[in-house]
Amino acid sequence: MADFILVIDEGTTSTRAIVYDRNFQEVALAQEEVALQYPADGWVEQKGEEIWSRTLSVCRTVIAKAGGADRIAAIGITNQRETTLIWERTTGKPIAPAIVWQDRRTAAACDALKAGGHEAAVQDETGLLLDPYFSGTKIGWILNNVPGARARAEAGELAFGTVDGFLLWNLTGGKVHATDVTNASRTLLYRLGLGSAGGWSAGMAKMLNVPASLLPSVKHSAADYGVTDPALFGRAIPVCSILGDQQSALVGQGCLAPGQAKVTFGTGAFLVANTGEVRPASQNRLLGTIGYALPGAAAMALEGSIFNAGTVIKWLRDDLGLIQSAEQSAAAAAGLPDNGGVYMVPAFTGLGAPHWNAEARGLIAGLTRAATAAHLVRAGLESVAYQTHDLLAAFAGDGAPIAELRVDGGMVGNDWLMQFLADICALPVLRPDYREMTALGAAAAAAMQLGWIDAAGWAARAVPGKRFEPAMAAEKRASLLEGWHAALARAL
């Protein structure tokens, strides 16, 4: 009996496959790391072939654990967004390494467009800002730097996709070249709007010199995406949902009403607020995006992106050796009476919202001889909360105040950080017991496509978890934020 849903959760540093039953209980999980390469300052790449091989491996592992392909009713995909691949239509082989969302190599191209006075028009058309973060300028870089690529693209020989589209192409044996509205809205090439108000923008394609022949078709987040090549898993399995990871977490958290918001703390941190049918228009350099398009339910969203969150702990652990595990960071921070005046601005790859400064670089401020490894670890954790505070201030400035933070992602198991987050942001923090909200959102969307559930029922379900209430005195909060903003000013 096919009563399970398989979710592919392809993140920045690993790819996972999770099988859920009809009650959305986890049946099986497999995970493999995907390497990042840093060939030059500000460059971040991955091998498309490795993304696919790791994905295929984890899928086969969990299908075996779940009892075979006959148990899988559908596949859902959720993915790191903006990461850009171009491949040959005949072979499926990428013509260059994937350019990861963190990559800053197209900063000069973005600056030139800004200098030409284009950013206001770009924001009005796409909801986005001119920044190397997004896919559009990455596509241009590949076409301009891989010999013969532009001519081949114009001849219709090549295909562009974010990671979801690349995986779908491979899963279907090259039969389906498609993406969903949430991923399309992150490319700088999509006209922001729901239904017929959205779509690929001819004006943006012309501005960025991207041939229309490269672009995939765009579908709802829950839709018929074809079936897998029977040779992969033993039988053809329908692909029923695709969502970019942050929008998928919005669905997973059940934030299906205007004003509800979630923040995911993973490699980066991403605050997304549901704005319903209202088209976001930010005055504070936040992003307008598509939240989701589900059966009977679609919404736009306002988003703020922090480029470095979990990467800070990974850096402290793997590169500096100050902790042996991420779990040790909480104990290191809690063991200090205060931060000792030490602040870290983790602008390893520039700063995201609301600053959008690609040239900013990280710094540590306030060091004295009394500073210890624990102070650096605490400063790294605190930086995540401070950046979230700044995002919330920008959301409030755009008329989208947030009353509570629903959190998920790898960092939220750190109780010390969650309490500090509540204290600095002066908001309740709600942490669900089940943390894989990104995968859960894709599973829920696939279940809606199958007709197992509807959006209203999903939003109304009870979610067990823990609530962190703010407890810090206002004077202390203000003092800490003053120190943070002084350090931030130096980085900027």
PDB file of N, CA and C in Angstrom, residues 62-133:
ATOM      1  N   VAL A  62      16.400   5.466   2.153  1.00  0.00           N
ATOM      2  CA  VAL A  62      15.158   5.548   2.940  1.00  0.00           C
ATOM      3  C   VAL A  62      14.041   4.735   2.322  1.00  0.00           C
ATOM      4  N   ILE A  63      14.034   4.597   1.007  1.00  0.00           N
ATOM      5  CA  ILE A  63      13.017   3.746   0.390  1.00  0.00           C
ATOM      6  C   ILE A  63      13.182   2.310   0.862  1.00  0.00           C
ATOM      7  N   ALA A  64      14.426   1.864   0.943  1.00  0.00           N
ATOM      8  CA  ALA A  64      14.678   0.507   1.466  1.00  0.00           C
ATOM      9  C   ALA A  64      14.243   0.396   2.917  1.00  0.00           C
ATOM     10  N   LYS A  65      14.569   1.414   3.724  1.00  0.00           N
ATOM     11  CA  LYS A  65      14.173   1.395   5.145  1.00  0.00           C
ATOM     12  C   LYS A  65      12.654   1.383   5.315  1.00  0.00           C
ATOM     13  N   ALA A  66      11.952   2.054   4.382  1.00  0.00           N
ATOM     14  CA  ALA A  66      10.501   2.184   4.499  1.00  0.00           C
ATOM     15  C   ALA A  66       9.746   0.983   3.939  1.00  0.00           C
ATOM     16  N   GLY A  67      10.479   0.034   3.366  1.00  0.00           N
ATOM     17  CA  GLY A  67       9.825  -1.171   2.882  1.00  0.00           C
ATOM     18  C   GLY A  67       9.675  -1.260   1.378  1.00  0.00           C
ATOM     19  N   GLY A  68      10.332  -0.362   0.659  1.00  0.00           N
ATOM     20  CA  GLY A  68      10.324  -0.456  -0.796  1.00  0.00           C
ATOM     21  C   GLY A  68       9.518   0.633  -1.468  1.00  0.00           C
ATOM     22  N   ALA A  69       9.734   0.799  -2.757  1.00  0.00           N
ATOM     23  CA  ALA A  69       9.109   1.874  -3.523  1.00  0.00           C
ATOM     24  C   ALA A  69       7.591   1.759  -3.580  1.00  0.00           C
ATOM     25  N   ASP A  70       7.060   0.560  -3.404  1.00  0.00           N
ATOM     26  CA  ASP A  70       5.602   0.390  -3.431  1.00  0.00           C
ATOM     27  C   ASP A  70       4.912   1.112  -2.286  1.00  0.00           C
ATOM     28  N   ARG A  71       5.671   1.457  -1.243  1.00  0.00           N
ATOM     29  CA  ARG A  71       5.079   2.172  -0.107  1.00  0.00           C
ATOM     30  C   ARG A  71       5.029   3.688  -0.329  1.00  0.00           C
ATOM     31  N   ILE A  72       5.720   4.185  -1.340  1.00  0.00           N
ATOM     32  CA  ILE A  72       5.854   5.627  -1.532  1.00  0.00           C
ATOM     33  C   ILE A  72       4.763   6.140  -2.474  1.00  0.00           C
ATOM     34  N   ALA A  73       3.856   6.942  -1.940  1.00  0.00           N
ATOM     35  CA  ALA A  73       2.755   7.486  -2.748  1.00  0.00           C
ATOM     36  C   ALA A  73       3.198   8.688  -3.559  1.00  0.00           C
ATOM     37  N   ALA A  74       4.154   9.457  -3.027  1.00  0.00           N
ATOM     38  CA  ALA A  74       4.559  10.679  -3.721  1.00  0.00           C
ATOM     39  C   ALA A  74       5.899  11.149  -3.182  1.00  0.00           C
ATOM     40  N   ILE A  75       6.538  12.000  -3.963  1.00  0.00           N
ATOM     41  CA  ILE A  75       7.787  12.659  -3.570  1.00  0.00           C
ATOM     42  C   ILE A  75       7.549  14.161  -3.508  1.00  0.00           C
ATOM     43  N   GLY A  76       8.096  14.791  -2.475  1.00  0.00           N
ATOM     44  CA  GLY A  76       8.119  16.242  -2.375  1.00  0.00           C
ATOM     45  C   GLY A  76       9.572  16.696  -2.338  1.00  0.00           C
ATOM     46  N   ILE A  77       9.837  17.886  -2.867  1.00  0.00           N
ATOM     47  CA  ILE A  77      11.198  18.424  -2.906  1.00  0.00           C
ATOM     48  C   ILE A  77      11.217  19.777  -2.215  1.00  0.00           C
ATOM     49  N   THR A  78      12.185  19.967  -1.332  1.00  0.00           N
ATOM     50  CA  THR A  78      12.477  21.291  -0.801  1.00  0.00           C
ATOM     51  C   THR A  78      13.977  21.499  -0.888  1.00  0.00           C
ATOM     52  N   ASN A  79      14.407  22.739  -1.131  1.00  0.00           N
ATOM     53  CA  ASN A  79      15.783  22.928  -1.578  1.00  0.00           C
ATOM     54  C   ASN A  79      16.348  24.277  -1.144  1.00  0.00           C
ATOM     55  N   GLN A  80      17.691  24.306  -1.052  1.00  0.00           N
ATOM     56  CA  GLN A  80      18.391  25.586  -0.963  1.00  0.00           C
ATOM     57  C   GLN A  80      18.013  26.413  -2.183  1.00  0.00           C
ATOM     58  N   ARG A  81      17.711  27.676  -1.939  1.00  0.00           N
ATOM     59  CA  ARG A  81      17.230  28.526  -3.025  1.00  0.00           C
ATOM     60  C   ARG A  81      18.393  29.300  -3.664  1.00  0.00           C
ATOM     61  N   GLU A  82      18.100  29.889  -4.810  1.00  0.00           N
ATOM     62  CA  GLU A  82      19.010  30.781  -5.540  1.00  0.00           C
ATOM     63  C   GLU A  82      20.245  30.103  -6.121  1.00  0.00           C
ATOM     64  N   THR A  83      20.677  28.981  -5.540  1.00  0.00           N
ATOM     65  CA  THR A  83      21.830  28.257  -6.091  1.00  0.00           C
ATOM     66  C   THR A  83      21.525  27.889  -7.547  1.00  0.00           C
ATOM     67  N   THR A  84      22.485  28.150  -8.418  1.00  0.00           N
ATOM     68  CA  THR A  84      22.229  28.200  -9.858  1.00  0.00           C
ATOM     69  C   THR A  84      23.010  27.135 -10.623  1.00  0.00           C
ATOM     70  N   LEU A  85      22.293  26.380 -11.448  1.00  0.00           N
ATOM     71  CA  LEU A  85      22.907  25.377 -12.315  1.00  0.00           C
ATOM     72  C   LEU A  85      22.440  25.583 -13.739  1.00  0.00           C
ATOM     73  N   ILE A  86      23.345  25.333 -14.687  1.00  0.00           N
ATOM     74  CA  ILE A  86      23.004  25.270 -16.101  1.00  0.00           C
ATOM     75  C   ILE A  86      23.556  23.960 -16.635  1.00  0.00           C
ATOM     76  N   TRP A  87      22.706  23.214 -17.340  1.00  0.00           N
ATOM     77  CA  TRP A  87      23.130  21.892 -17.809  1.00  0.00           C
ATOM     78  C   TRP A  87      22.722  21.674 -19.262  1.00  0.00           C
ATOM     79  N   GLU A  88      23.355  20.652 -19.857  1.00  0.00           N
ATOM     80  CA  GLU A  88      23.052  20.273 -21.232  1.00  0.00           C
ATOM     81  C   GLU A  88      21.732  19.513 -21.278  1.00  0.00           C
ATOM     82  N   ARG A  89      20.882  19.882 -22.186  1.00  0.00           N
ATOM     83  CA  ARG A  89      19.590  19.188 -22.292  1.00  0.00           C
ATOM     84  C   ARG A  89      19.762  17.744 -22.780  1.00  0.00           C
ATOM     85  N   THR A  90      20.792  17.491 -23.555  1.00  0.00           N
ATOM     86  CA  THR A  90      20.958  16.141 -24.107  1.00  0.00           C
ATOM     87  C   THR A  90      21.514  15.165 -23.074  1.00  0.00           C
ATOM     88  N   THR A  91      22.429  15.624 -22.239  1.00  0.00           N
ATOM     89  CA  THR A  91      23.097  14.721 -21.289  1.00  0.00           C
ATOM     90  C   THR A  91      22.713  14.951 -19.835  1.00  0.00           C
ATOM     91  N   GLY A  92      22.145  16.120 -19.515  1.00  0.00           N
ATOM     92  CA  GLY A  92      21.880  16.470 -18.118  1.00  0.00           C
ATOM     93  C   GLY A  92      23.126  16.880 -17.361  1.00  0.00           C
ATOM     94  N   LYS A  93      24.254  16.984 -18.039  1.00  0.00           N
ATOM     95  CA  LYS A  93      25.515  17.303 -17.372  1.00  0.00           C
ATOM     96  C   LYS A  93      25.660  18.813 -17.193  1.00  0.00           C
ATOM     97  N   PRO A  94      25.947  19.279 -15.953  1.00  0.00           N
ATOM     98  CA  PRO A  94      26.169  20.710 -15.744  1.00  0.00           C
ATOM     99  C   PRO A  94      27.383  21.192 -16.538  1.00  0.00           C
ATOM    100  N   ILE A  95      27.296  22.407 -17.079  1.00  0.00           N
ATOM    101  CA  ILE A  95      28.413  22.945 -17.857  1.00  0.00           C
ATOM    102  C   ILE A  95      29.408  23.684 -16.958  1.00  0.00           C
ATOM    103  N   ALA A  96      29.065  23.851 -15.683  1.00  0.00           N
ATOM    104  CA  ALA A  96      29.934  24.545 -14.725  1.00  0.00           C
ATOM    105  C   ALA A  96      29.505  24.138 -13.330  1.00  0.00           C
ATOM    106  N   PRO A  97      30.348  24.365 -12.332  1.00  0.00           N
ATOM    107  CA  PRO A  97      29.907  24.117 -10.954  1.00  0.00           C
ATOM    108  C   PRO A  97      28.677  24.958 -10.611  1.00  0.00           C
ATOM    109  N   ALA A  98      27.858  24.433  -9.711  1.00  0.00           N
ATOM    110  CA  ALA A  98      26.728  25.205  -9.201  1.00  0.00           C
ATOM    111  C   ALA A  98      27.262  26.422  -8.443  1.00  0.00           C
ATOM    112  N   ILE A  99      26.696  27.589  -8.716  1.00  0.00           N
ATOM    113  CA  ILE A  99      27.056  28.795  -7.971  1.00  0.00           C
ATOM    114  C   ILE A  99      26.067  28.916  -6.813  1.00  0.00           C
ATOM    115  N   VAL A 100      26.580  28.796  -5.593  1.00  0.00           N
ATOM    116  CA  VAL A 100      25.747  28.709  -4.391  1.00  0.00           C
ATOM    117  C   VAL A 100      25.190  30.085  -4.034  1.00  0.00           C
ATOM    118  N   TRP A 101      24.053  30.096  -3.357  1.00  0.00           N
ATOM    119  CA  TRP A 101      23.382  31.352  -2.999  1.00  0.00           C
ATOM    120  C   TRP A 101      24.285  32.316  -2.243  1.00  0.00           C
ATOM    121  N   GLN A 102      25.247  31.796  -1.483  1.00  0.00           N
ATOM    122  CA  GLN A 102      26.139  32.657  -0.701  1.00  0.00           C
ATOM    123  C   GLN A 102      27.180  33.365  -1.560  1.00  0.00           C
ATOM    124  N   ASP A 103      27.347  32.945  -2.792  1.00  0.00           N
ATOM    125  CA  ASP A 103      28.433  33.422  -3.650  1.00  0.00           C
ATOM    126  C   ASP A 103      28.268  34.910  -3.973  1.00  0.00           C
ATOM    127  N   ARG A 104      29.383  35.650  -3.965  1.00  0.00           N
ATOM    128  CA  ARG A 104      29.339  37.104  -4.165  1.00  0.00           C
ATOM    129  C   ARG A 104      30.067  37.551  -5.433  1.00  0.00           C
ATOM    130  N   ARG A 105      30.364  36.653  -6.352  1.00  0.00           N
ATOM    131  CA  ARG A 105      31.199  37.003  -7.506  1.00  0.00           C
ATOM    132  C   ARG A 105      30.540  38.010  -8.442  1.00  0.00           C
ATOM    133  N   THR A 106      29.227  38.128  -8.384  1.00  0.00           N
ATOM    134  CA  THR A 106      28.558  39.055  -9.298  1.00  0.00           C
ATOM    135  C   THR A 106      28.264  40.402  -8.640  1.00  0.00           C
ATOM    136  N   ALA A 107      28.983  40.722  -7.565  1.00  0.00           N
ATOM    137  CA  ALA A 107      28.757  42.000  -6.881  1.00  0.00           C
ATOM    138  C   ALA A 107      28.977  43.183  -7.816  1.00  0.00           C
ATOM    139  N   ALA A 108      30.027  43.128  -8.637  1.00  0.00           N
ATOM    140  CA  ALA A 108      30.315  44.248  -9.539  1.00  0.00           C
ATOM    141  C   ALA A 108      29.196  44.433 -10.563  1.00  0.00           C
ATOM    142  N   ALA A 109      28.650  43.336 -11.054  1.00  0.00           N
ATOM    143  CA  ALA A 109      27.543  43.433 -12.013  1.00  0.00           C
ATOM    144  C   ALA A 109      26.322  44.071 -11.366  1.00  0.00           C
ATOM    145  N   CYS A 110      26.048  43.690 -10.122  1.00  0.00           N
ATOM    146  CA  CYS A 110      24.915  44.282  -9.400  1.00  0.00           C
ATOM    147  C   CYS A 110      25.160  45.764  -9.149  1.00  0.00           C
ATOM    148  N   ASP A 111      26.394  46.104  -8.767  1.00  0.00           N
ATOM    149  CA  ASP A 111      26.726  47.512  -8.517  1.00  0.00           C
ATOM    150  C   ASP A 111      26.558  48.352  -9.776  1.00  0.00           C
ATOM    151  N   ALA A 112      26.921  47.789 -10.917  1.00  0.00           N
ATOM    152  CA  ALA A 112      26.783  48.526 -12.175  1.00  0.00           C
ATOM    153  C   ALA A 112      25.312  48.802 -12.493  1.00  0.00           C
ATOM    154  N   LEU A 113      24.454  47.825 -12.229  1.00  0.00           N
ATOM    155  CA  LEU A 113      23.023  48.031 -12.457  1.00  0.00           C
ATOM    156  C   LEU A 113      22.449  49.052 -11.481  1.00  0.00           C
ATOM    157  N   LYS A 114      22.928  49.004 -10.235  1.00  0.00           N
ATOM    158  CA  LYS A 114      22.490  50.018  -9.264  1.00  0.00           C
ATOM    159  C   LYS A 114      22.924  51.408  -9.718  1.00  0.00           C
ATOM    160  N   ALA A 115      24.180  51.509 -10.157  1.00  0.00           N
ATOM    161  CA  ALA A 115      24.690  52.799 -10.618  1.00  0.00           C
ATOM    162  C   ALA A 115      23.899  53.321 -11.807  1.00  0.00           C
ATOM    163  N   GLY A 116      23.350  52.415 -12.574  1.00  0.00           N
ATOM    164  CA  GLY A 116      22.521  52.804 -13.714  1.00  0.00           C
ATOM    165  C   GLY A 116      21.106  53.181 -13.332  1.00  0.00           C
ATOM    166  N   GLY A 117      20.816  53.138 -12.014  1.00  0.00           N
ATOM    167  CA  GLY A 117      19.506  53.557 -11.522  1.00  0.00           C
ATOM    168  C   GLY A 117      18.397  52.535 -11.692  1.00  0.00           C
ATOM    169  N   HIS A 118      18.758  51.249 -11.758  1.00  0.00           N
ATOM    170  CA  HIS A 118      17.766  50.208 -12.051  1.00  0.00           C
ATOM    171  C   HIS A 118      17.104  49.584 -10.824  1.00  0.00           C
ATOM    172  N   GLU A 119      17.657  49.797  -9.612  1.00  0.00           N
ATOM    173  CA  GLU A 119      17.184  48.980  -8.491  1.00  0.00           C
ATOM    174  C   GLU A 119      15.717  49.206  -8.154  1.00  0.00           C
ATOM    175  N   ALA A 120      15.240  50.439  -8.199  1.00  0.00           N
ATOM    176  CA  ALA A 120      13.833  50.694  -7.875  1.00  0.00           C
ATOM    177  C   ALA A 120      12.903  49.937  -8.819  1.00  0.00           C
ATOM    178  N   ALA A 121      13.224  49.954 -10.104  1.00  0.00           N
ATOM    179  CA  ALA A 121      12.398  49.234 -11.084  1.00  0.00           C
ATOM    180  C   ALA A 121      12.471  47.731 -10.861  1.00  0.00           C
ATOM    181  N   VAL A 122      13.666  47.231 -10.514  1.00  0.00           N
ATOM    182  CA  VAL A 122      13.827  45.800 -10.238  1.00  0.00           C
ATOM    183  C   VAL A 122      12.999  45.392  -9.030  1.00  0.00           C
ATOM    184  N   GLN A 123      13.045  46.193  -7.964  1.00  0.00           N
ATOM    185  CA  GLN A 123      12.263  45.867  -6.775  1.00  0.00           C
ATOM    186  C   GLN A 123      10.765  45.910  -7.074  1.00  0.00           C
ATOM    187  N   ASP A 124      10.347  46.881  -7.876  1.00  0.00           N
ATOM    188  CA  ASP A 124       8.933  46.988  -8.216  1.00  0.00           C
ATOM    189  C   ASP A 124       8.461  45.790  -9.036  1.00  0.00           C
ATOM    190  N   GLU A 125       9.322  45.292  -9.917  1.00  0.00           N
ATOM    191  CA  GLU A 125       8.943  44.167 -10.780  1.00  0.00           C
ATOM    192  C   GLU A 125       9.030  42.832 -10.061  1.00  0.00           C
ATOM    193  N   THR A 126      10.096  42.631  -9.276  1.00  0.00           N
ATOM    194  CA  THR A 126      10.384  41.293  -8.729  1.00  0.00           C
ATOM    195  C   THR A 126      10.212  41.177  -7.222  1.00  0.00           C
ATOM    196  N   GLY A 127      10.156  42.305  -6.515  1.00  0.00           N
ATOM    197  CA  GLY A 127      10.136  42.274  -5.054  1.00  0.00           C
ATOM    198  C   GLY A 127      11.513  42.141  -4.438  1.00  0.00           C
ATOM    199  N   LEU A 128      12.522  41.951  -5.281  1.00  0.00           N
ATOM    200  CA  LEU A 128      13.887  41.687  -4.806  1.00  0.00           C
ATOM    201  C   LEU A 128      14.765  42.918  -5.005  1.00  0.00           C
ATOM    202  N   LEU A 129      15.984  42.828  -4.491  1.00  0.00           N
ATOM    203  CA  LEU A 129      16.980  43.877  -4.640  1.00  0.00           C
ATOM    204  C   LEU A 129      18.098  43.386  -5.551  1.00  0.00           C
ATOM    205  N   LEU A 130      18.876  44.300  -6.060  1.00  0.00           N
ATOM    206  CA  LEU A 130      20.020  43.916  -6.894  1.00  0.00           C
ATOM    207  C   LEU A 130      21.151  43.460  -5.994  1.00  0.00           C
ATOM    208  N   ASP A 131      21.311  42.156  -5.900  1.00  0.00           N
ATOM    209  CA  ASP A 131      22.325  41.575  -5.035  1.00  0.00           C
ATOM    210  C   ASP A 131      22.808  40.262  -5.634  1.00  0.00           C
ATOM    211  N   PRO A 132      24.093  39.908  -5.423  1.00  0.00           N
ATOM    212  CA  PRO A 132      24.623  38.645  -5.959  1.00  0.00           C
ATOM    213  C   PRO A 132      23.922  37.405  -5.412  1.00  0.00           C
ATOM    214  N   TYR A 133      23.175  37.562  -4.330  1.00  0.00           N
ATOM    215  CA  TYR A 133      22.435  36.473  -3.701  1.00  0.00           C
ATOM    216  C   TYR A 133      21.537  35.727  -4.694  1.00  0.00           C
TER     217      TYR A 133
END
